[in-house]
PDB file of N, CA and C in Angstrom:
ATOM      1  N   UNK A   6      16.311  -5.024   7.692  1.00 89.00           N
ATOM      2  CA  UNK A   6      15.249  -3.689   7.237  1.00 89.00           C
ATOM      3  C   UNK A   6      13.856  -4.173   7.547  1.00 89.00           C
ATOM      4  N   UNK A   7      13.413  -2.931   7.953  1.00 89.00           N
ATOM      5  CA  UNK A   7      11.730  -3.203   8.331  1.00 89.00           C
ATOM      6  C   UNK A   7      10.878  -2.098   7.706  1.00 89.00           C
ATOM      7  N   UNK A   8       9.649  -2.154   7.282  1.00 86.00           N
ATOM      8  CA  UNK A   8       8.728  -1.363   6.776  1.00 86.00           C
ATOM      9  C   UNK A   8       7.698  -1.199   7.852  1.00 86.00           C
ATOM     10  N   UNK A   9       7.302  -0.156   8.148  1.00 88.00           N
ATOM     11  CA  UNK A   9       6.328  -0.055   9.044  1.00 88.00           C
ATOM     12  C   UNK A   9       5.437   1.413   8.733  1.00 88.00           C
ATOM     13  N   UNK A  10       4.018   1.203   9.264  1.00 89.00           N
ATOM     14  CA  UNK A  10       3.288   2.295   8.891  1.00 89.00           C
ATOM     15  C   UNK A  10       2.297   2.711   9.954  1.00 89.00           C
ATOM     16  N   UNK A  11       1.878   3.682  10.133  1.00 91.00           N
ATOM     17  CA  UNK A  11       0.974   4.012  10.910  1.00 91.00           C
ATOM     18  C   UNK A  11      -0.279   4.294  10.578  1.00 91.00           C
ATOM     19  N   UNK A  12      -0.446   4.171   9.312  1.00 90.00           N
ATOM     20  CA  UNK A  12      -1.709   4.262   8.411  1.00 90.00           C
ATOM     21  C   UNK A  12      -2.753   2.964   8.762  1.00 90.00           C
ATOM     22  N   UNK A  13      -2.203   2.242   9.018  1.00 87.00           N
ATOM     23  CA  UNK A  13      -2.848   0.728   9.397  1.00 87.00           C
ATOM     24  C   UNK A  13      -2.299  -0.256  10.197  1.00 87.00           C
ATOM     25  N   UNK A  14      -2.736  -1.303  10.634  1.00 88.00           N
ATOM     26  CA  UNK A  14      -2.060  -2.106  11.500  1.00 88.00           C
ATOM     27  C   UNK A  14      -1.807  -3.326  10.632  1.00 88.00           C
ATOM     28  N   UNK A  15      -0.723  -4.138  11.053  1.00 85.00           N
ATOM     29  CA  UNK A  15      -0.095  -5.281  10.238  1.00 85.00           C
ATOM     30  C   UNK A  15      -1.446  -6.284  10.373  1.00 85.00           C
ATOM     31  N   UNK A  16      -1.643  -7.070   9.091  1.00 83.00           N
ATOM     32  CA  UNK A  16      -2.660  -7.952   9.145  1.00 83.00           C
ATOM     33  C   UNK A  16      -3.929  -7.299   8.971  1.00 83.00           C
ATOM     34  N   UNK A  17      -4.275  -6.162   9.145  1.00 85.00           N
ATOM     35  CA  UNK A  17      -5.608  -5.362   8.932  1.00 85.00           C
ATOM     36  C   UNK A  17      -5.618  -4.923   7.651  1.00 85.00           C
ATOM     37  N   UNK A  18      -7.064  -5.061   7.430  1.00 79.00           N
ATOM     38  CA  UNK A  18      -7.341  -4.377   6.019  1.00 79.00           C
ATOM     39  C   UNK A  18      -7.031  -2.950   5.775  1.00 79.00           C
ATOM     40  N   UNK A  19      -6.717  -2.532   4.742  1.00 79.00           N
ATOM     41  CA  UNK A  19      -6.437  -1.217   4.725  1.00 79.00           C
ATOM     42  C   UNK A  19      -7.381  -0.088   4.588  1.00 79.00           C
ATOM     43  N   UNK A  20      -7.604   0.989   5.194  1.00 85.00           N
ATOM     44  CA  UNK A  20      -8.720   1.680   5.407  1.00 85.00           C
ATOM     45  C   UNK A  20      -9.222   2.251   4.177  1.00 85.00           C
ATOM     46  N   UNK A  21     -10.439   2.341   3.989  1.00 81.00           N
ATOM     47  CA  UNK A  21     -10.952   3.006   2.717  1.00 81.00           C
ATOM     48  C   UNK A  21     -10.355   4.253   2.115  1.00 81.00           C
ATOM     49  N   UNK A  22     -10.011   5.122   3.131  1.00 86.00           N
ATOM     50  CA  UNK A  22      -9.356   6.634   2.894  1.00 86.00           C
ATOM     51  C   UNK A  22      -8.078   6.210   1.806  1.00 86.00           C
ATOM     52  N   UNK A  23      -7.549   5.131   1.780  1.00 84.00           N
ATOM     53  CA  UNK A  23      -6.475   5.070   0.972  1.00 84.00           C
ATOM     54  C   UNK A  23      -6.887   4.263  -0.259  1.00 84.00           C
ATOM     55  N   UNK A  24      -8.044   3.805  -0.520  1.00 79.00           N
ATOM     56  CA  UNK A  24      -8.455   3.142  -1.589  1.00 79.00           C
ATOM     57  C   UNK A  24      -8.833   4.067  -2.691  1.00 79.00           C
ATOM     58  N   UNK A  25      -8.668   3.617  -4.084  1.00 77.00           N
ATOM     59  CA  UNK A  25      -9.067   4.446  -5.321  1.00 77.00           C
ATOM     60  C   UNK A  25     -10.894   4.345  -5.089  1.00 77.00           C
ATOM     61  N   UNK A  26     -11.155   3.017  -4.816  1.00 76.00           N
ATOM     62  CA  UNK A  26     -12.591   2.973  -4.745  1.00 76.00           C
ATOM     63  C   UNK A  26     -13.004   2.208  -3.807  1.00 76.00           C
ATOM     64  N   UNK A  27     -14.253   2.133  -3.043  1.00 73.00           N
ATOM     65  CA  UNK A  27     -14.713   1.625  -1.765  1.00 73.00           C
ATOM     66  C   UNK A  27     -15.632   0.491  -2.488  1.00 73.00           C
ATOM     67  N   UNK A  28     -15.775  -0.609  -1.834  1.00 68.00           N
ATOM     68  CA  UNK A  28     -16.687  -1.549  -2.387  1.00 68.00           C
ATOM     69  C   UNK A  28     -17.924  -1.539  -1.576  1.00 68.00           C
ATOM     70  N   UNK A  29     -19.190  -1.228  -2.031  1.00 67.00           N
ATOM     71  CA  UNK A  29     -20.107  -1.178  -1.088  1.00 67.00           C
ATOM     72  C   UNK A  29     -21.079  -2.427  -1.309  1.00 67.00           C
ATOM     73  N   UNK A  30     -20.787  -3.221  -2.469  1.00 66.00           N
ATOM     74  CA  UNK A  30     -21.184  -4.448  -2.729  1.00 66.00           C
ATOM     75  C   UNK A  30     -20.512  -4.974  -3.988  1.00 66.00           C
ATOM     76  N   UNK A  31     -20.888  -6.265  -4.219  1.00 62.00           N
ATOM     77  CA  UNK A  31     -19.781  -6.675  -5.625  1.00 62.00           C
ATOM     78  C   UNK A  31     -20.270  -5.884  -6.623  1.00 62.00           C
ATOM     79  N   UNK A  32     -21.533  -5.339  -6.965  1.00 69.00           N
ATOM     80  CA  UNK A  32     -21.798  -4.756  -8.086  1.00 69.00           C
ATOM     81  C   UNK A  32     -21.720  -3.010  -7.898  1.00 69.00           C
ATOM     82  N   UNK A  33     -21.406  -2.696  -6.830  1.00 71.00           N
ATOM     83  CA  UNK A  33     -21.069  -1.219  -6.368  1.00 71.00           C
ATOM     84  C   UNK A  33     -19.950  -0.669  -5.993  1.00 71.00           C
ATOM     85  N   UNK A  34     -19.332   0.321  -6.828  1.00 73.00           N
ATOM     86  CA  UNK A  34     -18.291   0.816  -6.384  1.00 73.00           C
ATOM     87  C   UNK A  34     -18.437   2.359  -6.061  1.00 73.00           C
ATOM     88  N   UNK A  35     -18.056   2.774  -4.961  1.00 77.00           N
ATOM     89  CA  UNK A  35     -17.821   4.428  -4.825  1.00 77.00           C
ATOM     90  C   UNK A  35     -16.343   4.934  -4.820  1.00 77.00           C
ATOM     91  N   UNK A  36     -16.055   6.368  -5.562  1.00 80.00           N
ATOM     92  CA  UNK A  36     -14.685   6.586  -5.379  1.00 80.00           C
ATOM     93  C   UNK A  36     -14.370   6.705  -3.753  1.00 80.00           C
ATOM     94  N   UNK A  37     -13.137   6.187  -3.697  1.00 79.00           N
ATOM     95  CA  UNK A  37     -12.468   6.609  -2.492  1.00 79.00           C
ATOM     96  C   UNK A  37     -11.719   7.627  -2.428  1.00 79.00           C
ATOM     97  N   UNK A  38     -11.041   7.971  -1.362  1.00 84.00           N
ATOM     98  CA  UNK A  38     -10.129   9.070  -1.139  1.00 84.00           C
ATOM     99  C   UNK A  38      -8.825   9.218  -1.896  1.00 84.00           C
ATOM    100  N   UNK A  39      -8.297   7.963  -1.952  1.00 82.00           N
ATOM    101  CA  UNK A  39      -7.126   7.657  -2.787  1.00 82.00           C
ATOM    102  C   UNK A  39      -6.103   8.381  -2.340  1.00 82.00           C
ATOM    103  N   UNK A  40      -5.896   8.419  -0.824  1.00 86.00           N
ATOM    104  CA  UNK A  40      -4.683   9.167  -0.104  1.00 86.00           C
ATOM    105  C   UNK A  40      -3.589   8.121   0.000  1.00 86.00           C
ATOM    106  N   UNK A  41      -2.344   8.483   0.098  1.00 85.00           N
ATOM    107  CA  UNK A  41      -1.112   7.853  -0.009  1.00 85.00           C
ATOM    108  C   UNK A  41      -1.050   7.292   1.574  1.00 85.00           C
ATOM    109  N   UNK A  42      -1.033   6.109   2.102  1.00 86.00           N
ATOM    110  CA  UNK A  42      -0.554   5.662   3.271  1.00 86.00           C
ATOM    111  C   UNK A  42       0.841   6.248   3.831  1.00 86.00           C
ATOM    112  N   UNK A  43       1.048   6.425   4.847  1.00 87.00           N
ATOM    113  CA  UNK A  43       2.389   6.709   5.282  1.00 87.00           C
ATOM    114  C   UNK A  43       3.138   5.345   5.598  1.00 87.00           C
ATOM    115  N   UNK A  44       4.553   5.392   5.334  1.00 86.00           N
ATOM    116  CA  UNK A  44       5.280   4.074   5.078  1.00 86.00           C
ATOM    117  C   UNK A  44       6.490   4.629   5.836  1.00 86.00           C
ATOM    118  N   UNK A  45       7.277   4.023   6.879  1.00 86.00           N
ATOM    119  CA  UNK A  45       8.383   4.371   7.320  1.00 86.00           C
ATOM    120  C   UNK A  45       9.430   3.182   6.977  1.00 86.00           C
ATOM    121  N   UNK A  46      10.605   3.529   6.279  1.00 87.00           N
ATOM    122  CA  UNK A  46      11.611   2.262   6.133  1.00 87.00           C
ATOM    123  C   UNK A  46      12.760   2.534   7.351  1.00 87.00           C
ATOM    124  N   UNK A  47      12.961   1.380   7.991  1.00 89.00           N
ATOM    125  CA  UNK A  47      13.829   1.421   9.063  1.00 89.00           C
ATOM    126  C   UNK A  47      15.048   0.436   8.959  1.00 89.00           C
ATOM    127  N   UNK A  48      16.295   1.161   8.999  1.00 92.00           N
ATOM    128  CA  UNK A  48      17.296   0.299   8.878  1.00 92.00           C
ATOM    129  C   UNK A  48      17.685  -0.278   7.393  1.00 92.00           C
ATOM    130  N   UNK A  49      17.736   0.819   6.443  1.00 87.00           N
ATOM    131  CA  UNK A  49      18.028   0.411   5.077  1.00 87.00           C
ATOM    132  C   UNK A  49      19.504   0.372   4.954  1.00 87.00           C
ATOM    133  N   UNK A  50      20.099  -0.512   4.425  1.00 88.00           N
ATOM    134  CA  UNK A  50      21.359  -0.706   4.216  1.00 88.00           C
ATOM    135  C   UNK A  50      22.116   0.512   3.547  1.00 88.00           C
ATOM    136  N   UNK A  51      22.917   1.216   3.901  1.00 87.00           N
ATOM    137  CA  UNK A  51      23.669   2.374   3.506  1.00 87.00           C
ATOM    138  C   UNK A  51      24.000   2.262   1.983  1.00 87.00           C
ATOM    139  N   UNK A  52      24.217   1.251   1.632  1.00 88.00           N
ATOM    140  CA  UNK A  52      24.802   0.947   0.080  1.00 88.00           C
ATOM    141  C   UNK A  52      23.520   0.863  -0.551  1.00 88.00           C
ATOM    142  N   UNK A  53      22.146   0.746  -0.340  1.00 85.00           N
ATOM    143  CA  UNK A  53      21.130   0.584  -0.977  1.00 85.00           C
ATOM    144  C   UNK A  53      20.986   1.669  -2.170  1.00 85.00           C
ATOM    145  N   UNK A  54      20.726   1.372  -3.265  1.00 84.00           N
ATOM    146  CA  UNK A  54      20.922   2.072  -4.583  1.00 84.00           C
ATOM    147  C   UNK A  54      19.066   2.430  -4.588  1.00 84.00           C
ATOM    148  N   UNK A  55      18.160   1.412  -4.356  1.00 82.00           N
ATOM    149  CA  UNK A  55      16.732   1.351  -4.545  1.00 82.00           C
ATOM    150  C   UNK A  55      16.203   0.510  -3.701  1.00 82.00           C
ATOM    151  N   UNK A  56      14.826   0.666  -3.542  1.00 82.00           N
ATOM    152  CA  UNK A  56      14.008  -0.257  -2.703  1.00 82.00           C
ATOM    153  C   UNK A  56      12.592  -0.617  -3.558  1.00 82.00           C
ATOM    154  N   UNK A  57      12.258  -1.858  -3.597  1.00 81.00           N
ATOM    155  CA  UNK A  57      10.922  -2.168  -4.065  1.00 81.00           C
ATOM    156  C   UNK A  57       9.861  -2.589  -3.320  1.00 81.00           C
ATOM    157  N   UNK A  58       8.777  -1.795  -3.273  1.00 80.00           N
ATOM    158  CA  UNK A  58       7.910  -2.271  -2.668  1.00 80.00           C
ATOM    159  C   UNK A  58       6.714  -2.855  -3.491  1.00 80.00           C
ATOM    160  N   UNK A  59       6.341  -4.298  -3.158  1.00 77.00           N
ATOM    161  CA  UNK A  59       5.319  -5.090  -4.126  1.00 77.00           C
ATOM    162  C   UNK A  59       4.194  -4.929  -3.310  1.00 77.00           C
ATOM    163  N   UNK A  60       2.959  -4.937  -3.821  1.00 75.00           N
ATOM    164  CA  UNK A  60       1.760  -4.810  -3.216  1.00 75.00           C
ATOM    165  C   UNK A  60       0.476  -5.742  -4.119  1.00 75.00           C
ATOM    166  N   UNK A  61      -0.289  -6.475  -3.643  1.00 74.00           N
ATOM    167  CA  UNK A  61      -1.207  -7.081  -4.225  1.00 74.00           C
ATOM    168  C   UNK A  61      -2.508  -6.681  -3.652  1.00 74.00           C
ATOM    169  N   UNK A  62      -3.363  -6.591  -4.513  1.00 72.00           N
ATOM    170  CA  UNK A  62      -4.803  -6.351  -4.065  1.00 72.00           C
ATOM    171  C   UNK A  62      -5.600  -7.583  -4.072  1.00 72.00           C
ATOM    172  N   UNK A  63      -5.823  -8.252  -2.992  1.00 71.00           N
ATOM    173  CA  UNK A  63      -6.207  -9.665  -2.898  1.00 71.00           C
ATOM    174  C   UNK A  63      -7.714  -9.487  -3.111  1.00 71.00           C
ATOM    175  N   UNK A  64      -8.415  -8.399  -2.711  1.00 69.00           N
ATOM    176  CA  UNK A  64      -9.802  -8.644  -2.750  1.00 69.00           C
ATOM    177  C   UNK A  64     -10.642  -8.017  -3.966  1.00 69.00           C
ATOM    178  N   UNK A  65      -9.777  -7.518  -4.895  1.00 70.00           N
ATOM    179  CA  UNK A  65     -10.091  -7.377  -6.273  1.00 70.00           C
ATOM    180  C   UNK A  65     -10.756  -8.497  -7.119  1.00 70.00           C
ATOM    181  N   UNK A  66     -11.623  -8.007  -8.124  1.00 69.00           N
ATOM    182  CA  UNK A  66     -12.179  -8.916  -8.791  1.00 69.00           C
ATOM    183  C   UNK A  66     -11.120  -9.910  -9.627  1.00 69.00           C
ATOM    184  N   UNK A  67     -10.234  -9.155 -10.098  1.00 69.00           N
ATOM    185  CA  UNK A  67      -9.126  -9.564 -10.978  1.00 69.00           C
ATOM    186  C   UNK A  67      -7.729  -9.342  -9.819  1.00 69.00           C
ATOM    187  N   UNK A  68      -6.663 -10.101  -9.883  1.00 66.00           N
ATOM    188  CA  UNK A  68      -5.507  -9.854  -9.193  1.00 66.00           C
ATOM    189  C   UNK A  68      -4.978  -8.754  -9.659  1.00 66.00           C
ATOM    190  N   UNK A  69      -4.604  -7.824  -8.606  1.00 64.00           N
ATOM    191  CA  UNK A  69      -3.849  -6.714  -9.320  1.00 64.00           C
ATOM    192  C   UNK A  69      -2.612  -6.668  -8.487  1.00 64.00           C
ATOM    193  N   UNK A  70      -1.456  -6.332  -9.105  1.00 65.00           N
ATOM    194  CA  UNK A  70      -0.093  -6.334  -8.271  1.00 65.00           C
ATOM    195  C   UNK A  70       0.473  -5.143  -8.685  1.00 65.00           C
ATOM    196  N   UNK A  71       1.019  -4.475  -7.651  1.00 66.00           N
ATOM    197  CA  UNK A  71       1.565  -3.005  -7.975  1.00 66.00           C
ATOM    198  C   UNK A  71       3.323  -3.017  -7.552  1.00 66.00           C
ATOM    199  N   UNK A  72       4.061  -2.292  -8.220  1.00 63.00           N
ATOM    200  CA  UNK A  72       5.567  -2.591  -7.820  1.00 63.00           C
ATOM    201  C   UNK A  72       5.849  -0.945  -7.822  1.00 63.00           C
ATOM    202  N   UNK A  73       6.385  -0.513  -6.745  1.00 68.00           N
ATOM    203  CA  UNK A  73       7.017   0.876  -6.799  1.00 68.00           C
ATOM    204  C   UNK A  73       8.547   1.167  -6.503  1.00 68.00           C
ATOM    205  N   UNK A  74       9.172   1.384  -7.385  1.00 67.00           N
ATOM    206  CA  UNK A  74      10.579   1.489  -7.099  1.00 67.00           C
ATOM    207  C   UNK A  74      11.012   2.847  -6.504  1.00 67.00           C
ATOM    208  N   UNK A  75      11.947   2.728  -5.392  1.00 69.00           N
ATOM    209  CA  UNK A  75      11.919   4.016  -4.757  1.00 69.00           C
ATOM    210  C   UNK A  75      13.521   4.342  -4.660  1.00 69.00           C
ATOM    211  N   UNK A  76      14.035   5.428  -4.336  1.00 68.00           N
ATOM    212  CA  UNK A  76      15.285   5.768  -4.161  1.00 68.00           C
ATOM    213  C   UNK A  76      15.840   5.189  -2.879  1.00 68.00           C
ATOM    214  N   UNK A  77      17.075   4.649  -2.873  1.00 56.00           N
ATOM    215  CA  UNK A  77      17.559   4.197  -1.575  1.00 56.00           C
ATOM    216  C   UNK A  77      17.785   4.913  -0.706  1.00 56.00           C
ATOM    217  N   UNK A  78      17.568   6.218  -0.897  1.00 57.00           N
ATOM    218  CA  UNK A  78      17.767   7.556  -0.049  1.00 57.00           C
ATOM    219  C   UNK A  78      16.490   7.926   0.705  1.00 57.00           C
ATOM    220  N   UNK A  79      15.423   7.320   0.394  1.00 52.00           N
ATOM    221  CA  UNK A  79      14.223   7.772   0.756  1.00 52.00           C
ATOM    222  C   UNK A  79      13.699   7.457   2.149  1.00 52.00           C
TER     223      UNK A  79
END
């Protein structure tokens, strides 16, 4: 199984348009566009009932983790 995205490249920072807030400096945040990035799941097993996507916001002042539970038919 493979996860890919046309919204940003592997190993690159996520563009600001997908952020809830943009960092201008450590003390200054402005609202981001909060758009959903595009994802494509390839070769999902036919018998998959659900998929889990785990994300970590490593540049946040505190570590944030996000978990998304998706239908196996997505």
